[in-house]
Structure formats: C-alpha cells, structure tokens
Protein backbone atom coordinates (compact mmCIF):
# COMPACT_ATOMS: atom_id res chain seq x y z
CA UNK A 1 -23.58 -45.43 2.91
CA UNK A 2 -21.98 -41.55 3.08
CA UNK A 3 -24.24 -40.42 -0.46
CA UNK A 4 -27.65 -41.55 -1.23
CA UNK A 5 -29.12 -44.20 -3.64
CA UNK A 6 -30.69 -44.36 -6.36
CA UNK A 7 -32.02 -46.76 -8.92
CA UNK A 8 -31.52 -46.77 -12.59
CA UNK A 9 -34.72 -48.88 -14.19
CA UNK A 10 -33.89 -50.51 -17.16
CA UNK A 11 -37.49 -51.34 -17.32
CA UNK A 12 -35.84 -55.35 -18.72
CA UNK A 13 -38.45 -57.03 -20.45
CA UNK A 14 -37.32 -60.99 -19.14
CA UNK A 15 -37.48 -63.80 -20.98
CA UNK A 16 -41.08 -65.25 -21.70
CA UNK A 17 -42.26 -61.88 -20.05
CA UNK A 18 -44.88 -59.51 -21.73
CA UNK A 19 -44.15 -55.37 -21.99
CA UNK A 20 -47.26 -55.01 -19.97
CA UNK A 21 -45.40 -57.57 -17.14
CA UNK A 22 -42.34 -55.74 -17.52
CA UNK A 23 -44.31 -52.19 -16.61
CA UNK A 24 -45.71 -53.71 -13.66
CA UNK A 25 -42.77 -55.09 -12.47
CA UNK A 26 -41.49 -51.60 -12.40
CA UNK A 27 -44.31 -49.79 -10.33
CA UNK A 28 -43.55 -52.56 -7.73
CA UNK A 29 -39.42 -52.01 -7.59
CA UNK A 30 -40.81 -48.22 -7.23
CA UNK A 31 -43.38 -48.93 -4.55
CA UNK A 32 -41.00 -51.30 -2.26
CA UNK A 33 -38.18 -48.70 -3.13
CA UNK A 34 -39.59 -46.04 -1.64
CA UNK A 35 -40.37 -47.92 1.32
CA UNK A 36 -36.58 -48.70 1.62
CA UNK A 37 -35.56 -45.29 0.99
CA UNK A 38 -34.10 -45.27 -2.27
CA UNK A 39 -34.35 -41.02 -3.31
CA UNK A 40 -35.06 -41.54 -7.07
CA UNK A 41 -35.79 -43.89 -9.89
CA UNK A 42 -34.93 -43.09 -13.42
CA UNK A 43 -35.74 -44.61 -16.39
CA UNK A 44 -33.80 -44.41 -19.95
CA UNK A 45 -35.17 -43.64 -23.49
CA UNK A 46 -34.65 -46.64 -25.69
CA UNK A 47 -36.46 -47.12 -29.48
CA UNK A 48 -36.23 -50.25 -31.32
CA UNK A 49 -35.06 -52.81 -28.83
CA UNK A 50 -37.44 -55.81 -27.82
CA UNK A 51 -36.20 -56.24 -24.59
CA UNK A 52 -36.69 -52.57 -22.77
CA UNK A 53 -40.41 -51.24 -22.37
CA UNK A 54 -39.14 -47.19 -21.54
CA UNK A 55 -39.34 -45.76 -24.73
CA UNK A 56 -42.03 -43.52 -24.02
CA UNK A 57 -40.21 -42.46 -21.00
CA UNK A 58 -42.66 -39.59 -19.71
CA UNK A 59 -45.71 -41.74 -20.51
CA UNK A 60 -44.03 -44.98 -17.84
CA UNK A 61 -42.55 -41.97 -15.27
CA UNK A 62 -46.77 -40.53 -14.92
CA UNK A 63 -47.77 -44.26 -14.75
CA UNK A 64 -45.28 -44.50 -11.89
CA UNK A 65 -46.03 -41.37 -10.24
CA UNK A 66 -49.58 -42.35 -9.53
CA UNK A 67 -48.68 -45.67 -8.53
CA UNK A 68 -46.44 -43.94 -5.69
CA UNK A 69 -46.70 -40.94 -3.00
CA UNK A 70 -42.96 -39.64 -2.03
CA UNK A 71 -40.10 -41.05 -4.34
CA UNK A 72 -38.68 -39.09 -6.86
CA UNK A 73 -38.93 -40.33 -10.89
CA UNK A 74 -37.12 -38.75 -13.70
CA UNK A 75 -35.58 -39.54 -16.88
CA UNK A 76 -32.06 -41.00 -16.86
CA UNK A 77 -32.78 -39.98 -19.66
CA UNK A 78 -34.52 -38.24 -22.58
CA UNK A 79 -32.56 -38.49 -26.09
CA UNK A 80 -33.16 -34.38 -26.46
CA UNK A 81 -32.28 -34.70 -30.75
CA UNK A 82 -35.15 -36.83 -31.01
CA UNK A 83 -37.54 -34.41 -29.80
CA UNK A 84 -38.47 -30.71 -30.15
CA UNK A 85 -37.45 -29.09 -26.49
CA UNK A 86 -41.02 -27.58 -26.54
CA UNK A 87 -42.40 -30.69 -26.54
CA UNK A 88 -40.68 -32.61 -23.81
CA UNK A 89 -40.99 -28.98 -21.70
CA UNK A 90 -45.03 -29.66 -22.28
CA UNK A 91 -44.54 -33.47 -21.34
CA UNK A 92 -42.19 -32.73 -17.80
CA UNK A 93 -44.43 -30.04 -17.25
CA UNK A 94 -47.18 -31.74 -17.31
CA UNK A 95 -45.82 -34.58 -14.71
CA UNK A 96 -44.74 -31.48 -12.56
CA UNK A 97 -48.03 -30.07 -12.26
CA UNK A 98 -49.38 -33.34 -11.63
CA UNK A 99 -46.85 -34.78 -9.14
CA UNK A 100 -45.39 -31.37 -7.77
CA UNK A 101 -41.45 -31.37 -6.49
CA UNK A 102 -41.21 -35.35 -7.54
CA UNK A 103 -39.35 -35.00 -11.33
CA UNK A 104 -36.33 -34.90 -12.69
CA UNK A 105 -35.69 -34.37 -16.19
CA UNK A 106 -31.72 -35.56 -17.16
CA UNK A 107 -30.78 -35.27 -21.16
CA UNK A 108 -29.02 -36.80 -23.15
CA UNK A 109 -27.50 -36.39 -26.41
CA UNK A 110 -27.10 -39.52 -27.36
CA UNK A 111 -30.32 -41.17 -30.40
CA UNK A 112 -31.26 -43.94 -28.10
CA UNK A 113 -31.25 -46.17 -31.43
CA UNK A 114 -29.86 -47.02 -34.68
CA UNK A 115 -29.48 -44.64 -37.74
CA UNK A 116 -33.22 -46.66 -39.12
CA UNK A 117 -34.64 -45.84 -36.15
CA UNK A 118 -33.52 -42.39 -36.01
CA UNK A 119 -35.12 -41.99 -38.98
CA UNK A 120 -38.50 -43.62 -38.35
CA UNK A 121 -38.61 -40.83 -35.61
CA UNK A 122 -38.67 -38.35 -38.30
CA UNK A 123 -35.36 -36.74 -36.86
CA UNK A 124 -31.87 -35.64 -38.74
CA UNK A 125 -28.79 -37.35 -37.65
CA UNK A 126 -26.96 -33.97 -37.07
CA UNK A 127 -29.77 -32.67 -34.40
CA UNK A 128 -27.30 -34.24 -31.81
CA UNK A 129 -24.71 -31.20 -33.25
CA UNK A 130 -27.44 -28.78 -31.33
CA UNK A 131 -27.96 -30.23 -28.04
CA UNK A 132 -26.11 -26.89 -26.07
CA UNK A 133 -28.79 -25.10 -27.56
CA UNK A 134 -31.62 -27.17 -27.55
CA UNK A 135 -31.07 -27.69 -23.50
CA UNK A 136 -30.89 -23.77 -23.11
CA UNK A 137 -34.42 -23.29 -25.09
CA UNK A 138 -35.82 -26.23 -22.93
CA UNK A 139 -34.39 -24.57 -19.63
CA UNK A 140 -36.66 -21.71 -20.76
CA UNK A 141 -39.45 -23.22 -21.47
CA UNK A 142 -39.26 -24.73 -17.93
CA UNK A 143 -38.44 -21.35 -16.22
CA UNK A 144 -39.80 -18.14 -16.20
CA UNK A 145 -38.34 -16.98 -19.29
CA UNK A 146 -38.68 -18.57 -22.85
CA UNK A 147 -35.84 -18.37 -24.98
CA UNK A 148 -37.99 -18.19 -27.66
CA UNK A 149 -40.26 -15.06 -28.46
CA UNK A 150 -43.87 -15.54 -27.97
CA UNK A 151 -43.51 -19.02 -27.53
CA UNK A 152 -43.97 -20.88 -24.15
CA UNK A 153 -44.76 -24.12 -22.71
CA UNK A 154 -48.52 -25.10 -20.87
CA UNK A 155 -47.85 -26.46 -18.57
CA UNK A 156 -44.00 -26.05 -18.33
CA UNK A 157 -43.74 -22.14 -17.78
CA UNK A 158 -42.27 -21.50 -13.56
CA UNK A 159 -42.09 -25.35 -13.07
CA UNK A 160 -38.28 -24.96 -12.33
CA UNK A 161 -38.01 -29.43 -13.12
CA UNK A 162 -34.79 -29.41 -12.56
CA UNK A 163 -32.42 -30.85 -15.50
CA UNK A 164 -29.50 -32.88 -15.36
CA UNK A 165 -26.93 -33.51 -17.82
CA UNK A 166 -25.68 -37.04 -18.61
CA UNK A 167 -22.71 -38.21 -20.38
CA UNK A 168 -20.17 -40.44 -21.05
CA UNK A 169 -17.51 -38.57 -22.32
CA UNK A 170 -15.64 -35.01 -21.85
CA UNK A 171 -18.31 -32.95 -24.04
CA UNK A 172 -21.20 -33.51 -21.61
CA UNK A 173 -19.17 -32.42 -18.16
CA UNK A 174 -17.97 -29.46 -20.04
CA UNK A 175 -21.90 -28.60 -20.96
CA UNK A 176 -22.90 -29.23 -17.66
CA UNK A 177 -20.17 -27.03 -15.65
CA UNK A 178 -20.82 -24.20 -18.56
CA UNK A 179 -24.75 -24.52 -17.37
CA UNK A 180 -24.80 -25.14 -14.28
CA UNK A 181 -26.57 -28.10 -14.18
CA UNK A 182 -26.09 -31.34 -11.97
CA UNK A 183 -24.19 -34.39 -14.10
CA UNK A 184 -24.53 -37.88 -14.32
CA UNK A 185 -22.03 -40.40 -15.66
CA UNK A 186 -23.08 -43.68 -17.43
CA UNK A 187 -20.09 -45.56 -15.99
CA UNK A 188 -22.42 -48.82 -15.38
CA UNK A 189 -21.76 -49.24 -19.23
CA UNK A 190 -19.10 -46.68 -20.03
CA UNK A 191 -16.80 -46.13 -17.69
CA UNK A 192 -13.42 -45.43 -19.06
CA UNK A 193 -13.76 -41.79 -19.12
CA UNK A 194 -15.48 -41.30 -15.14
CA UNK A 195 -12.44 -39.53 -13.45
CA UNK A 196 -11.13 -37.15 -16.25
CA UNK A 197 -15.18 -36.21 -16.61
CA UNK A 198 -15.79 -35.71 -13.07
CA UNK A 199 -12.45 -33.91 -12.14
CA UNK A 200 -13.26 -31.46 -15.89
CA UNK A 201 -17.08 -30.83 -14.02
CA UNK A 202 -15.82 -29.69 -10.93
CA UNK A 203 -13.08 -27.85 -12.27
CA UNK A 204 -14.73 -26.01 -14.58
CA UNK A 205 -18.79 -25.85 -12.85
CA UNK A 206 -19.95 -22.04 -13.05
CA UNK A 207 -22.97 -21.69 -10.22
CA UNK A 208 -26.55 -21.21 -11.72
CA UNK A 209 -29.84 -20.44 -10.61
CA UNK A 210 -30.85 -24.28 -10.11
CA UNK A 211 -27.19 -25.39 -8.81
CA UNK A 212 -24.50 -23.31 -6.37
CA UNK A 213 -21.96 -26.01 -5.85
CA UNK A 214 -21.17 -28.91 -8.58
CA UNK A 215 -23.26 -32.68 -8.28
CA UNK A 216 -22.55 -35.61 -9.65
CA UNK A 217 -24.21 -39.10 -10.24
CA UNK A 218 -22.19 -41.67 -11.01
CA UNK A 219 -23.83 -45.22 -12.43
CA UNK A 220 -22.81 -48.13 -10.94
CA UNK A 221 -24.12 -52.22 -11.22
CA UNK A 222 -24.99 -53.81 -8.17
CA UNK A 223 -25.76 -57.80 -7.95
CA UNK A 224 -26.35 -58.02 -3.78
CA UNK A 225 -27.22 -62.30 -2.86
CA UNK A 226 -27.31 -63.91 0.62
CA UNK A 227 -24.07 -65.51 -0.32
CA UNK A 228 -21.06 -64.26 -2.59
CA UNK A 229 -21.15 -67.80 -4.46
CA UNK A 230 -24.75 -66.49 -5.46
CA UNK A 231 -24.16 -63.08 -6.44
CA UNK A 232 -20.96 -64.49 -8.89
CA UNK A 233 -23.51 -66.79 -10.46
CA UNK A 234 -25.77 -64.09 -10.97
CA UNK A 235 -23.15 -61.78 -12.22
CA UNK A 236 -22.02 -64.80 -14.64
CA UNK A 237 -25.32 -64.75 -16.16
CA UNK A 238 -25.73 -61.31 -16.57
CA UNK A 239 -22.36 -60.92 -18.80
CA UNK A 240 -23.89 -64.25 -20.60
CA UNK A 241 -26.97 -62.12 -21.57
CA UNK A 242 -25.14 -58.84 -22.56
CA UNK A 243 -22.93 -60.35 -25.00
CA UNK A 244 -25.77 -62.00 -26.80
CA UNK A 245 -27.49 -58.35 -26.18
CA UNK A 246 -24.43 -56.91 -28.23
CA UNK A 247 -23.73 -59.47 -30.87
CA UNK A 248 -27.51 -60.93 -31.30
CA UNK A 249 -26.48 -64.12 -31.22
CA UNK A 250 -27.79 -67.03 -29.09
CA UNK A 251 -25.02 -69.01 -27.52
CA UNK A 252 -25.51 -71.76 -24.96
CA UNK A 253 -24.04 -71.59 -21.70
CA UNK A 254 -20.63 -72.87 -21.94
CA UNK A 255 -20.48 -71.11 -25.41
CA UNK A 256 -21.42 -67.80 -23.85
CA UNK A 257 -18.47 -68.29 -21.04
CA UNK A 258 -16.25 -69.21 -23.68
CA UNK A 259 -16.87 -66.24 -25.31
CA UNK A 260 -16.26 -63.48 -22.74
CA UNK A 261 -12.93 -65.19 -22.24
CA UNK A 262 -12.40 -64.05 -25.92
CA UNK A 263 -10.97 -60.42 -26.98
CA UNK A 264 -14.36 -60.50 -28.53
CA UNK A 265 -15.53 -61.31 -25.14
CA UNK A 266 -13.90 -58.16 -23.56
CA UNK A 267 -16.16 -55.62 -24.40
CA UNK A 268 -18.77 -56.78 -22.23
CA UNK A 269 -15.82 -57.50 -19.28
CA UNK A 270 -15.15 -53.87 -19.64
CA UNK A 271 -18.42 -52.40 -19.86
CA UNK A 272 -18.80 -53.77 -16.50
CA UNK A 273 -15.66 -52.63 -14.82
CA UNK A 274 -17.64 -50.90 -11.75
CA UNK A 275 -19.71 -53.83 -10.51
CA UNK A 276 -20.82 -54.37 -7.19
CA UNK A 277 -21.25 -58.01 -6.74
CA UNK A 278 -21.37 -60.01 -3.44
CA UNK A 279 -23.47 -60.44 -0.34
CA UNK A 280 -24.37 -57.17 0.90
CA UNK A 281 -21.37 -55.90 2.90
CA UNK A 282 -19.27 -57.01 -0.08
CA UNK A 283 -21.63 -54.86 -2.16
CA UNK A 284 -21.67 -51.91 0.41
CA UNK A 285 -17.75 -51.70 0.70
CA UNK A 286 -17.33 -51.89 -2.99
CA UNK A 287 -19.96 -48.48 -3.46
CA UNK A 288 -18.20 -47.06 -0.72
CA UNK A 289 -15.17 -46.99 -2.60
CA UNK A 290 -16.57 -46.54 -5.77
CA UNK A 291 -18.45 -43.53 -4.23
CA UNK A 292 -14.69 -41.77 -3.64
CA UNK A 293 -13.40 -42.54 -6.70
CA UNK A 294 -16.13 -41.07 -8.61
CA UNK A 295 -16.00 -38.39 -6.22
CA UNK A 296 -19.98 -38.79 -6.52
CA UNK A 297 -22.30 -37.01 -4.78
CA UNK A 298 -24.68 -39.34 -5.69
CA UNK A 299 -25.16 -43.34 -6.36
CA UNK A 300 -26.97 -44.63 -9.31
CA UNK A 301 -27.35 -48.18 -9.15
CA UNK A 302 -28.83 -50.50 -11.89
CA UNK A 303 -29.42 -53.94 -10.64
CA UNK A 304 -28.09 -57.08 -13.71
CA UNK A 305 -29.72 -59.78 -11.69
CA UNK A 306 -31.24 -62.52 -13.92
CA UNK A 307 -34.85 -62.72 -12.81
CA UNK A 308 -37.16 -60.22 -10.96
CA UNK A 309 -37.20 -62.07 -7.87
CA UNK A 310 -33.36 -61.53 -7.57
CA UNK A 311 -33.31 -58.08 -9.06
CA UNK A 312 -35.69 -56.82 -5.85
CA UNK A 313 -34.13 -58.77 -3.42
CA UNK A 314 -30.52 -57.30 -4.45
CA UNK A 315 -32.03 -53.87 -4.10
CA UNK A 316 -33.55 -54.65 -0.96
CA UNK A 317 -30.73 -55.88 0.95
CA UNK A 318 -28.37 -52.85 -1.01
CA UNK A 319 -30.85 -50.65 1.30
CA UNK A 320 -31.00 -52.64 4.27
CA UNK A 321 -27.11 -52.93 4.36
CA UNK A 322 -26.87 -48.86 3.87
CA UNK A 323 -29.26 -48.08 6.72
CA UNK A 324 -32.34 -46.94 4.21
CA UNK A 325 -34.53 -49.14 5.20
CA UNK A 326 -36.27 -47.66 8.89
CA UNK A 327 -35.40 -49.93 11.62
C-alpha cells in the first residue's frame, strides 16, 4: 500500500451484545491494530442511536489510550455545535497531556442526531451556522494564543492537538484550505461529492502553522475474507443491516435482498459505492485505486463485517496484505 491505514471505529454495538462488550471489543481492534501497524483509530460522535457506544467520544478515546502504548486515537469526529469549543479544548487537552503526541482532534459540523436529540443536548439548531468560528476559538484554545480575552483552556493552552476538518460536501474543503488544516472525506457513506471536494482542497489550501502542504483522508469500507465468495456474503449482510439501520424496519433475509434491488433499496447501494470487498489482494488493488482517485494522502478504512470475529480478521489480513504487519 503507497499511503498509510487507518481505521474508522464505529464502536457497532452487535446483536445480543452489551455497550460494555461493544467498548471492549474496541480496545482489542486497537491493541491488535497497533501491532499490525495501522497509524490511527478514530472514533465518531453519535447521540441517540442504540447500536453505536461513541457518544462520549473523548471519554472511549482516554479509555483506549491507556489500554495502548504507540497508536494514534482521535475523533473522526466531534459534532463542534453541540459543544462549547472551550470545553472540548479542556477535554483534548486533557488526553494530550495524558497521552502526549498520540491525539487527533477532527470536527465536524454535522449534530450527530436528530432535531429531539439536538435539543436534549441543550444546543440551538443554527450553532452549525458558526462552525468557521467556533474551530478558530478552539484552535486557540489549543495553541498559544486564545482567541478569546482572558479566557484559556487547562489543560489545552501549547498542546498544538492537531485538528482536522471533515466533510462531505464543498463547504468543509473550502474551510479546511482557508485554515490550513488537514481534511477528511466521509466517502464510506457519502461519496458523491469526493473528487470536486478534494480537487477544491488542494486548489484552494493556504499553508498554516500546523500544515505546509494540503492532506487528505479519504473513508473507504473494506470487507477482506479468505475467499471472495466470503467477503460477498459478508458484504450482502452488511447492506441487509444498513437498510433496516435507515428505514427501522425488520425485514427477513430474502425481504431485505428484495429490497436493495428496489429504488428504495438504492440508497444504501450508493452509500456504499467505494467498497473494498474480496480476499485480500482483491481488497488491496481496489484501495490502491481508490487511493488515486481520491488523490488521498491517507486511507480511512471502516470494516462492515457482520460479527467481530470477521471484522478483526478483515483488518488483519487488510494489514498483512499491505506489508504493516512486521515480517
């Protein structure tokens, strides 16, 4: 593999599986990835959904952190308008101080929820309308200089965590050229707009104290097997449970595939357009290609297979197949 790998933790709570199962499943992907040589795992901000266990994102990346020695853990990301930047400056701070030159801190704009959720977290719909700003206060609280007059962040102040900028769409590459900052697309569930975004970053990227030449991330789903007749059956069963993800329905098997041959079907189809399923040279060639196209600098993958025993061995042979894992 020409650009490094990453993993994008979904922290999936499984079927019959507890939250507290579903944590310790992911300080053991973290553990054996940084034994294969993944560079970073990132976990997502979610509220109000009963099958992901991140929502207290900075809370799982410390309980990671201590469960590990070298690999790098961030936030893929934090949902900035739910939060004031002070705090989350405090809370990355913190994990800086505590695991020094292992976190990454990448925003988002998005709520991470519904409109009742948003308001259970006591925050106004139209906060999203200040995220340029709200990034630039946080970037001071995290620097040297707080944007904010006798106001600064303990810890936080001279940690430097280094932010990132994720998106989906044309506003966040423009925000994170104008800044500076490293990107990261979310084409492993939105990819229409990856190439127009990525060309409009590089284009437009002005250099900045944390970033001289542009970076980008781009996410990608990988389903590696020991046969491609596996990894298809895998990949079958993922669609099966995102569609009853998105409509909340429960379907049976043969219901479920007869759905996603439906336009109503298609959504999920093409929310997975950049999928790399198959053993794991079919898997490898795909991100290789992928890789140019997205004219990433970076990999992101985020691993649909159905059960945890699949979902480590698909990252496992993703890094033995790349040349991560020492010989």
């Amino acid at each position: 593999m020409d650009v490094p790998l990453s993993i994008l933790d979904l922290a999936h709570i499984g079927q019959g599986e507890t939250a507290s199962e579903s944590l310790q499943a992911s300080v053991q992907l973290a553990q054996r990835a940084e034994q294969w040589g993944y560079r970073r795992i990132w976990y997502a901000e979610h509220h109000n959904m009963p099958r992901i266990a991140s929502s207290a994102t900075s809370v799982l990346i410390g309980h990671v952190a201590a469960h590990t020695h070298s690999i790098r853990l961030g936030a893929g990301g934090v949902m900035l308008p739910n939060h004031a930047p002070l705090t989350i400056a405090e809370q990355f701070g913190t994990l800086e101080t505590l695991f020094p030159g292992r976190i990454d801190l990448g925003l988002g704009r998005a709520p991470g929820s519904d409109q009742k959720t948003t308001r259970a977290l006591r925050r106004d719909a139209a906060a999203a309308d200040s995220f340029p700003q709200d990034v630039q206060e946080l970037q001071g609280y995290l620097g040297d200089a707080t944007r904010v007059p006798g106001v600064e962040a303990t810890p936080g102040k001279g940690t430097g965590v280094p932010l990132y900028i994720l998106g989906s769409s044309l506003f966040g590459a423009k925000l994170a050229a104008a800044l500076g900052l490293p990107y990261s697309f979310a084409s492993h569930f939105a990819p229409n707009a990856l190439e127009d975004a990525v060309a409009l970053y590089r284009r437009q990227f002005t250099p900045s104290e944390q970033l001289q030449e542009p970076y980008v991330i781009a996410g990608v789903n990988i389903i590696a097997a020991d046969t491609t007749e596996q990894a298809q059956e895998q990949f079958q069963a993922a669609k099966r449970g995102r569609l009853r993800q998105l409509t909340g329905r429960s379907f049976t098997r043969e219901e479920a595939d007869m759905a996603l041959e439906s336009p109503a079907g298609q959504q999920v189809q093409q929310m997975m357009t950049y999928s790399a399923v198959g053993t794991p040279a079919e898997a490898k060639d795909y991100l290789d290609g992928f890789a140019k196209r997205a004219q990433a600098d970076e990999l992101m993958v985020a691993s649909m297979a159905p059960d945890r025993d699949a979902w480590l061995r698909s990252v496992e042979l993703l890094a033995d197949v790349s040349g991560l894992i020492p010989a």
